[in-house]
């Protein structure tokens, strides 16, 4: 059951989005990120591709707010494309020149209502709690969440290495080799990534067709997808670990980015993660890229944070996540 939305300021209007709004939304999000963090977190081509993800519909899942002059001043996304949608991810921003007017409160309430509309898609015994977040230093955003019943959940980091010299060459465990992406390997790569992250916080097993379709859309259809930057560690022809990189980080076009680094459980603790890091670093360095970044859960149980620090990476951004329980029940995600 949805609840009435708090009113917008006089003269402000709101509507759902269409794919044609992606460029406008990306520009607003970019300006917000630059103003609040100094980074530009999104570009139009990437956002347009994301809005075409399976089970995501801008006409239902994106909400736009306009000033009386018809300027886009806020937008929220509700990512409920996991099956079942027990922990939809909510992201939003309000133009810094239009904050403290109640716009964020209005949009956050819309996002909670969107989650309530999805309850019939969730088993009745399952707990439903959407997740949202912001950079650690944004006190206004954290106050918005807390004042509306959201509770701190955990944090994540963006980490980066800056090269002053060539990184070490990768030292692979005996018998393993490294190859790069080929189209016929796409399914095996997805299955490797899915298995490698199965014991990470927040993981929710997905039907293969759903997970693979999303993987192809968000990773392989990424406008900056470069198959020569997808590194695969093989043991007797079997993919056992991956480092899937893109030429540019979303928030810094001068930085390379490691989108996903994962090692299957049976092959951990043998230096394979570090070897793939060095393989990735080395290729970026060869191309003239002098910094590389990635994201990591601050409480990662597989030792990823220690691995990245060992490799010379440091934290450059700190994000806090919040959640709000919409319906109590059995927790389905990995804790």
Tab-separated table of C-alpha atoms in Angstrom:
chain	number	residue	atom	x	y	z
A	1	UNK	CA	0.000	0.000	0.000
A	2	UNK	CA	1.445	3.341	-1.047
A	3	UNK	CA	1.339	6.492	1.041
A	4	UNK	CA	0.675	10.130	0.025
A	5	UNK	CA	3.796	11.999	-1.073
A	6	UNK	CA	4.950	15.092	0.794
A	7	UNK	CA	4.205	18.136	-1.372
A	8	UNK	CA	6.719	19.737	-3.683
A	9	UNK	CA	7.379	23.486	-3.413
A	10	UNK	CA	4.842	25.678	-5.201
A	11	UNK	CA	5.276	25.632	-8.960
A	12	UNK	CA	7.491	22.524	-9.025
A	13	UNK	CA	6.334	19.517	-11.025
A	14	UNK	CA	7.265	15.851	-11.268
A	15	UNK	CA	6.902	13.040	-13.782
A	16	UNK	CA	8.336	9.676	-14.696
A	17	UNK	CA	11.060	9.412	-17.304
A	18	UNK	CA	11.538	8.033	-20.781
A	19	UNK	CA	14.731	6.938	-22.485
A	20	UNK	CA	14.857	10.347	-24.151
A	21	UNK	CA	15.480	11.913	-20.734
A	22	UNK	CA	18.782	10.065	-20.195
A	23	UNK	CA	21.008	12.861	-21.508
A	24	UNK	CA	19.274	15.492	-19.372
A	25	UNK	CA	19.396	13.305	-16.265
A	26	UNK	CA	23.052	12.422	-16.819
A	27	UNK	CA	23.992	16.092	-17.092
A	28	UNK	CA	22.116	16.931	-13.891
A	29	UNK	CA	23.741	14.001	-12.095
A	30	UNK	CA	27.166	15.029	-13.408
A	31	UNK	CA	26.782	18.595	-12.170
A	32	UNK	CA	25.587	17.361	-8.777
A	33	UNK	CA	28.576	15.036	-8.414
A	34	UNK	CA	31.039	17.718	-9.485
A	35	UNK	CA	29.546	20.179	-6.995
A	36	UNK	CA	29.501	17.752	-4.071
A	37	UNK	CA	32.586	15.594	-4.634
A	38	UNK	CA	34.653	16.978	-7.501
A	39	UNK	CA	33.999	13.848	-9.580
A	40	UNK	CA	31.692	13.401	-12.577
A	41	UNK	CA	30.023	10.070	-11.845
A	42	UNK	CA	27.992	9.383	-14.969
A	43	UNK	CA	27.865	10.094	-18.686
A	44	UNK	CA	24.887	10.105	-21.017
A	45	UNK	CA	25.856	7.048	-23.077
A	46	UNK	CA	26.404	4.913	-19.986
A	47	UNK	CA	23.185	6.061	-18.328
A	48	UNK	CA	21.161	5.417	-21.478
A	49	UNK	CA	22.578	1.896	-21.630
A	50	UNK	CA	21.825	1.320	-17.935
A	51	UNK	CA	18.225	2.482	-18.371
A	52	UNK	CA	17.811	-0.275	-20.966
A	53	UNK	CA	18.787	-2.999	-18.482
A	54	UNK	CA	16.446	-6.001	-18.264
A	55	UNK	CA	13.588	-5.531	-15.795
A	56	UNK	CA	14.267	-1.797	-15.475
A	57	UNK	CA	11.694	0.609	-16.872
A	58	UNK	CA	12.257	4.397	-16.784
A	59	UNK	CA	8.508	4.957	-17.083
A	60	UNK	CA	8.113	3.290	-13.680
A	61	UNK	CA	11.550	3.359	-12.069
A	62	UNK	CA	12.838	6.896	-12.726
A	63	UNK	CA	11.249	10.013	-11.230
A	64	UNK	CA	12.095	13.565	-12.321
A	65	UNK	CA	11.391	16.874	-10.557
A	66	UNK	CA	11.367	20.213	-12.385
A	67	UNK	CA	11.502	23.816	-11.202
A	68	UNK	CA	8.832	26.346	-12.258
A	69	UNK	CA	11.212	27.261	-15.109
A	70	UNK	CA	11.131	23.614	-16.271
A	71	UNK	CA	14.724	22.983	-15.186
A	72	UNK	CA	15.485	19.441	-14.024
A	73	UNK	CA	16.470	19.840	-10.370
A	74	UNK	CA	16.203	16.304	-9.051
A	75	UNK	CA	15.813	12.707	-10.079
A	76	UNK	CA	15.616	9.333	-8.372
A	77	UNK	CA	16.063	5.801	-9.718
A	78	UNK	CA	14.683	2.654	-8.099
A	79	UNK	CA	16.626	-0.419	-9.212
A	80	UNK	CA	14.329	-3.324	-8.434
A	81	UNK	CA	15.519	-5.658	-11.205
A	82	UNK	CA	16.706	-8.453	-8.940
A	83	UNK	CA	14.329	-11.392	-8.637
A	84	UNK	CA	12.768	-11.247	-6.159
A	85	UNK	CA	13.188	-7.476	-5.583
A	86	UNK	CA	13.860	-7.698	-1.839
A	87	UNK	CA	16.557	-5.008	-1.686
A	88	UNK	CA	15.968	-2.467	-4.471
A	89	UNK	CA	18.778	0.057	-4.800
A	90	UNK	CA	17.727	3.697	-4.783
A	91	UNK	CA	19.898	6.472	-6.128
A	92	UNK	CA	19.001	10.122	-6.406
A	93	UNK	CA	20.259	13.679	-6.392
A	94	UNK	CA	18.925	17.194	-5.896
A	95	UNK	CA	20.577	20.150	-7.608
A	96	UNK	CA	22.677	21.884	-4.942
A	97	UNK	CA	20.916	25.177	-5.701
A	98	UNK	CA	17.524	23.639	-4.869
A	99	UNK	CA	18.246	21.756	-1.665
A	100	UNK	CA	16.424	22.172	1.675
A	101	UNK	CA	13.118	22.767	-0.120
A	102	UNK	CA	11.606	19.348	0.536
A	103	UNK	CA	12.434	17.945	-2.917
A	104	UNK	CA	14.605	15.143	-1.555
A	105	UNK	CA	11.938	14.159	0.973
A	106	UNK	CA	9.334	14.043	-1.794
A	107	UNK	CA	11.481	11.899	-4.092
A	108	UNK	CA	12.580	9.529	-1.340
A	109	UNK	CA	8.921	8.959	-0.438
A	110	UNK	CA	8.206	8.250	-4.118
A	111	UNK	CA	10.997	5.645	-4.145
A	112	UNK	CA	9.596	3.941	-1.035
A	113	UNK	CA	6.175	3.823	-2.671
A	114	UNK	CA	7.724	2.274	-5.768
A	115	UNK	CA	9.144	-0.487	-3.558
A	116	UNK	CA	5.737	-1.057	-1.945
A	117	UNK	CA	4.215	-1.493	-5.397
A	118	UNK	CA	6.542	-4.472	-5.890
A	119	UNK	CA	5.615	-6.398	-2.752
A	120	UNK	CA	3.388	-8.782	-4.702
A	121	UNK	CA	6.517	-9.919	-6.598
A	122	UNK	CA	8.233	-10.994	-3.357
A	123	UNK	CA	7.532	-14.216	-1.401
A	124	UNK	CA	5.299	-13.301	1.553
A	125	UNK	CA	7.828	-14.569	4.090
A	126	UNK	CA	10.745	-12.480	2.715
A	127	UNK	CA	12.120	-9.312	4.266
A	128	UNK	CA	11.976	-6.248	2.005
A	129	UNK	CA	14.362	-3.370	2.681
A	130	UNK	CA	15.527	-0.991	-0.056
A	131	UNK	CA	19.086	0.336	0.066
A	132	UNK	CA	20.346	3.807	-0.763
A	133	UNK	CA	23.553	5.697	-0.160
A	134	UNK	CA	25.711	8.763	-0.525
A	135	UNK	CA	29.274	9.890	-0.046
A	136	UNK	CA	30.369	9.861	3.576
A	137	UNK	CA	30.882	13.633	3.801
A	138	UNK	CA	27.388	14.583	2.586
A	139	UNK	CA	25.754	15.325	5.924
A	140	UNK	CA	22.574	16.746	4.338
A	141	UNK	CA	21.954	13.537	2.406
A	142	UNK	CA	22.585	11.349	5.464
A	143	UNK	CA	20.240	13.529	7.524
A	144	UNK	CA	17.561	13.105	4.836
A	145	UNK	CA	17.796	9.328	5.131
A	146	UNK	CA	17.892	9.261	8.918
A	147	UNK	CA	15.016	11.736	9.284
A	148	UNK	CA	12.878	9.467	7.120
A	149	UNK	CA	13.516	6.251	9.010
A	150	UNK	CA	16.541	4.878	7.162
A	151	UNK	CA	19.362	3.257	9.163
A	152	UNK	CA	23.083	3.036	8.399
A	153	UNK	CA	23.966	-0.346	6.886
A	154	UNK	CA	27.651	-0.417	5.885
A	155	UNK	CA	30.240	1.429	3.794
A	156	UNK	CA	32.206	0.949	0.604
A	157	UNK	CA	35.294	2.593	-0.839
A	158	UNK	CA	36.622	3.728	-4.161
A	159	UNK	CA	40.350	2.948	-4.252
A	160	UNK	CA	43.053	4.079	-6.667
A	161	UNK	CA	46.698	3.484	-7.493
A	162	UNK	CA	48.892	6.122	-9.159
A	163	UNK	CA	51.868	4.738	-11.039
A	164	UNK	CA	55.274	6.363	-10.652
A	165	UNK	CA	56.901	3.438	-12.438
A	166	UNK	CA	55.871	0.243	-14.179
A	167	UNK	CA	53.942	-2.149	-11.888
A	168	UNK	CA	55.323	-5.628	-11.130
A	169	UNK	CA	54.773	-8.363	-13.676
A	170	UNK	CA	52.077	-10.870	-12.692
A	171	UNK	CA	53.265	-14.031	-10.925
A	172	UNK	CA	50.705	-16.724	-11.665
A	173	UNK	CA	50.338	-19.921	-9.665
A	174	UNK	CA	51.935	-22.879	-11.450
A	175	UNK	CA	49.887	-24.270	-14.306
A	176	UNK	CA	47.605	-21.248	-14.764
A	177	UNK	CA	47.465	-19.006	-17.815
A	178	UNK	CA	45.840	-15.655	-18.656
A	179	UNK	CA	43.702	-15.030	-21.727
A	180	UNK	CA	41.416	-12.187	-22.804
A	181	UNK	CA	37.744	-12.134	-23.730
A	182	UNK	CA	36.280	-13.995	-26.664
A	183	UNK	CA	32.529	-13.894	-27.411
A	184	UNK	CA	32.114	-17.657	-27.009
A	185	UNK	CA	33.379	-17.320	-23.409
A	186	UNK	CA	30.716	-14.841	-22.289
A	187	UNK	CA	28.550	-17.388	-20.480
A	188	UNK	CA	31.501	-19.030	-18.736
A	189	UNK	CA	32.781	-15.617	-17.633
A	190	UNK	CA	29.398	-14.723	-16.160
A	191	UNK	CA	29.201	-18.020	-14.292
A	192	UNK	CA	32.717	-17.460	-12.904
A	193	UNK	CA	31.871	-13.942	-11.710
A	194	UNK	CA	28.602	-15.124	-10.188
A	195	UNK	CA	30.340	-17.904	-8.291
A	196	UNK	CA	33.206	-15.674	-7.150
A	197	UNK	CA	30.798	-13.170	-5.587
A	198	UNK	CA	28.345	-15.697	-4.171
A	199	UNK	CA	29.651	-15.315	-0.618
A	200	UNK	CA	29.867	-11.511	-0.694
A	201	UNK	CA	27.473	-9.364	1.323
A	202	UNK	CA	24.280	-8.578	-0.561
A	203	UNK	CA	24.504	-11.425	-3.064
A	204	UNK	CA	21.153	-12.796	-4.149
A	205	UNK	CA	21.058	-15.854	-6.389
A	206	UNK	CA	19.374	-15.055	-9.697
A	207	UNK	CA	17.855	-17.273	-12.384
A	208	UNK	CA	20.593	-17.756	-14.974
A	209	UNK	CA	18.616	-16.096	-17.767
A	210	UNK	CA	18.019	-12.989	-15.646
A	211	UNK	CA	21.561	-12.634	-14.358
A	212	UNK	CA	23.251	-13.353	-17.679
A	213	UNK	CA	21.033	-10.916	-19.571
A	214	UNK	CA	21.871	-8.153	-17.085
A	215	UNK	CA	25.578	-9.012	-17.241
A	216	UNK	CA	25.580	-8.729	-21.024
A	217	UNK	CA	23.684	-5.440	-20.975
A	218	UNK	CA	25.664	-3.664	-18.277
A	219	UNK	CA	29.112	-5.113	-19.003
A	220	UNK	CA	29.406	-6.274	-22.608
A	221	UNK	CA	27.066	-3.590	-23.994
A	222	UNK	CA	28.872	-0.922	-21.978
A	223	UNK	CA	29.718	1.836	-24.512
A	224	UNK	CA	33.374	1.597	-23.396
A	225	UNK	CA	33.598	-2.210	-23.406
A	226	UNK	CA	37.096	-3.288	-24.469
A	227	UNK	CA	37.537	-7.077	-24.784
A	228	UNK	CA	41.325	-6.741	-24.601
A	229	UNK	CA	40.917	-5.465	-21.016
A	230	UNK	CA	38.994	-8.507	-19.787
A	231	UNK	CA	41.580	-10.831	-18.256
A	232	UNK	CA	40.699	-14.468	-17.546
A	233	UNK	CA	42.792	-16.851	-15.464
A	234	UNK	CA	42.469	-20.436	-16.690
A	235	UNK	CA	43.384	-23.712	-15.042
A	236	UNK	CA	43.483	-26.505	-17.606
A	237	UNK	CA	41.071	-24.562	-19.816
A	238	UNK	CA	38.629	-23.706	-16.994
A	239	UNK	CA	38.077	-20.061	-16.064
A	240	UNK	CA	38.819	-19.718	-12.357
A	241	UNK	CA	39.233	-15.958	-11.892
A	242	UNK	CA	38.567	-12.737	-13.791
A	243	UNK	CA	39.621	-9.108	-13.872
A	244	UNK	CA	37.117	-7.255	-16.046
A	245	UNK	CA	38.297	-3.730	-16.786
A	246	UNK	CA	37.113	-0.722	-18.774
A	247	UNK	CA	39.357	1.969	-20.298
A	248	UNK	CA	37.905	4.756	-18.151
A	249	UNK	CA	36.448	5.048	-14.681
A	250	UNK	CA	32.960	6.534	-14.568
A	251	UNK	CA	34.146	9.353	-12.335
A	252	UNK	CA	37.520	10.054	-13.987
A	253	UNK	CA	38.233	9.615	-17.723
A	254	UNK	CA	41.968	9.760	-16.992
A	255	UNK	CA	41.775	6.664	-14.799
A	256	UNK	CA	41.421	3.058	-15.865
A	257	UNK	CA	38.841	1.041	-13.979
A	258	UNK	CA	38.587	-2.536	-12.737
A	259	UNK	CA	34.858	-3.231	-12.815
A	260	UNK	CA	35.061	-6.705	-11.309
A	261	UNK	CA	37.901	-8.740	-9.815
A	262	UNK	CA	36.907	-12.165	-8.550
A	263	UNK	CA	38.489	-15.508	-7.742
A	264	UNK	CA	36.482	-18.694	-7.304
A	265	UNK	CA	36.703	-20.010	-3.756
A	266	UNK	CA	38.745	-23.149	-4.514
A	267	UNK	CA	41.498	-21.050	-6.148
A	268	UNK	CA	41.835	-18.380	-3.448
A	269	UNK	CA	44.836	-17.881	-1.160
A	270	UNK	CA	47.350	-18.646	-3.903
A	271	UNK	CA	48.178	-15.125	-5.106
A	272	UNK	CA	45.825	-15.238	-8.080
A	273	UNK	CA	44.004	-12.013	-7.187
A	274	UNK	CA	47.282	-10.098	-6.909
A	275	UNK	CA	48.498	-11.599	-10.177
A	276	UNK	CA	45.366	-10.407	-11.985
A	277	UNK	CA	45.715	-6.969	-10.417
A	278	UNK	CA	49.277	-6.732	-11.715
A	279	UNK	CA	48.181	-8.011	-15.125
A	280	UNK	CA	45.537	-5.284	-15.278
A	281	UNK	CA	47.844	-2.577	-13.938
A	282	UNK	CA	50.533	-3.551	-16.421
A	283	UNK	CA	48.225	-3.306	-19.432
A	284	UNK	CA	46.933	0.091	-18.353
A	285	UNK	CA	50.490	1.300	-17.816
A	286	UNK	CA	51.524	-0.004	-21.259
A	287	UNK	CA	48.697	2.084	-22.765
A	288	UNK	CA	49.858	5.223	-20.991
A	289	UNK	CA	47.226	5.219	-18.238
A	290	UNK	CA	48.916	6.251	-15.012
A	291	UNK	CA	46.129	5.582	-12.506
A	292	UNK	CA	43.594	2.816	-11.996
A	293	UNK	CA	40.623	2.635	-9.608
A	294	UNK	CA	38.033	0.146	-8.386
A	295	UNK	CA	35.286	-0.200	-5.780
A	296	UNK	CA	35.247	-2.471	-2.710
A	297	UNK	CA	32.974	-3.255	0.202
A	298	UNK	CA	34.638	-1.911	3.350
A	299	UNK	CA	33.756	-5.124	5.233
A	300	UNK	CA	34.582	-7.566	2.444
A	301	UNK	CA	35.144	-10.990	4.015
A	302	UNK	CA	37.432	-12.361	1.283
A	303	UNK	CA	40.312	-10.019	2.105
A	304	UNK	CA	39.885	-7.830	-0.976
A	305	UNK	CA	40.570	-4.598	0.920
A	306	UNK	CA	43.877	-5.964	2.263
A	307	UNK	CA	44.783	-7.222	-1.205
A	308	UNK	CA	44.253	-3.808	-2.785
A	309	UNK	CA	46.236	-2.073	-0.063
A	310	UNK	CA	49.046	-4.594	-0.557
A	311	UNK	CA	49.024	-3.764	-4.259
A	312	UNK	CA	49.526	-0.069	-3.467
A	313	UNK	CA	45.956	1.222	-3.748
A	314	UNK	CA	44.500	3.802	-1.386
A	315	UNK	CA	41.002	4.976	-0.531
A	316	UNK	CA	39.954	8.106	-2.424
A	317	UNK	CA	36.171	8.067	-1.832
A	318	UNK	CA	34.031	6.734	1.010
A	319	UNK	CA	30.361	5.840	0.535
A	320	UNK	CA	27.784	5.076	3.234
A	321	UNK	CA	24.796	2.815	2.613
A	322	UNK	CA	21.450	2.992	4.391
A	323	UNK	CA	18.408	0.741	4.367
A	324	UNK	CA	14.778	0.986	5.439
A	325	UNK	CA	12.680	-2.027	6.301
A	326	UNK	CA	9.428	-1.898	4.361
A	327	UNK	CA	8.346	-5.372	5.437
A	328	UNK	CA	9.935	-7.665	8.059
A	329	UNK	CA	10.619	-11.288	7.269
A	330	UNK	CA	13.291	-13.803	6.310
A	331	UNK	CA	16.497	-12.234	4.992
A	332	UNK	CA	17.338	-13.624	1.532
A	333	UNK	CA	20.591	-11.858	0.714
A	334	UNK	CA	24.019	-13.029	1.873
A	335	UNK	CA	24.945	-11.376	5.172
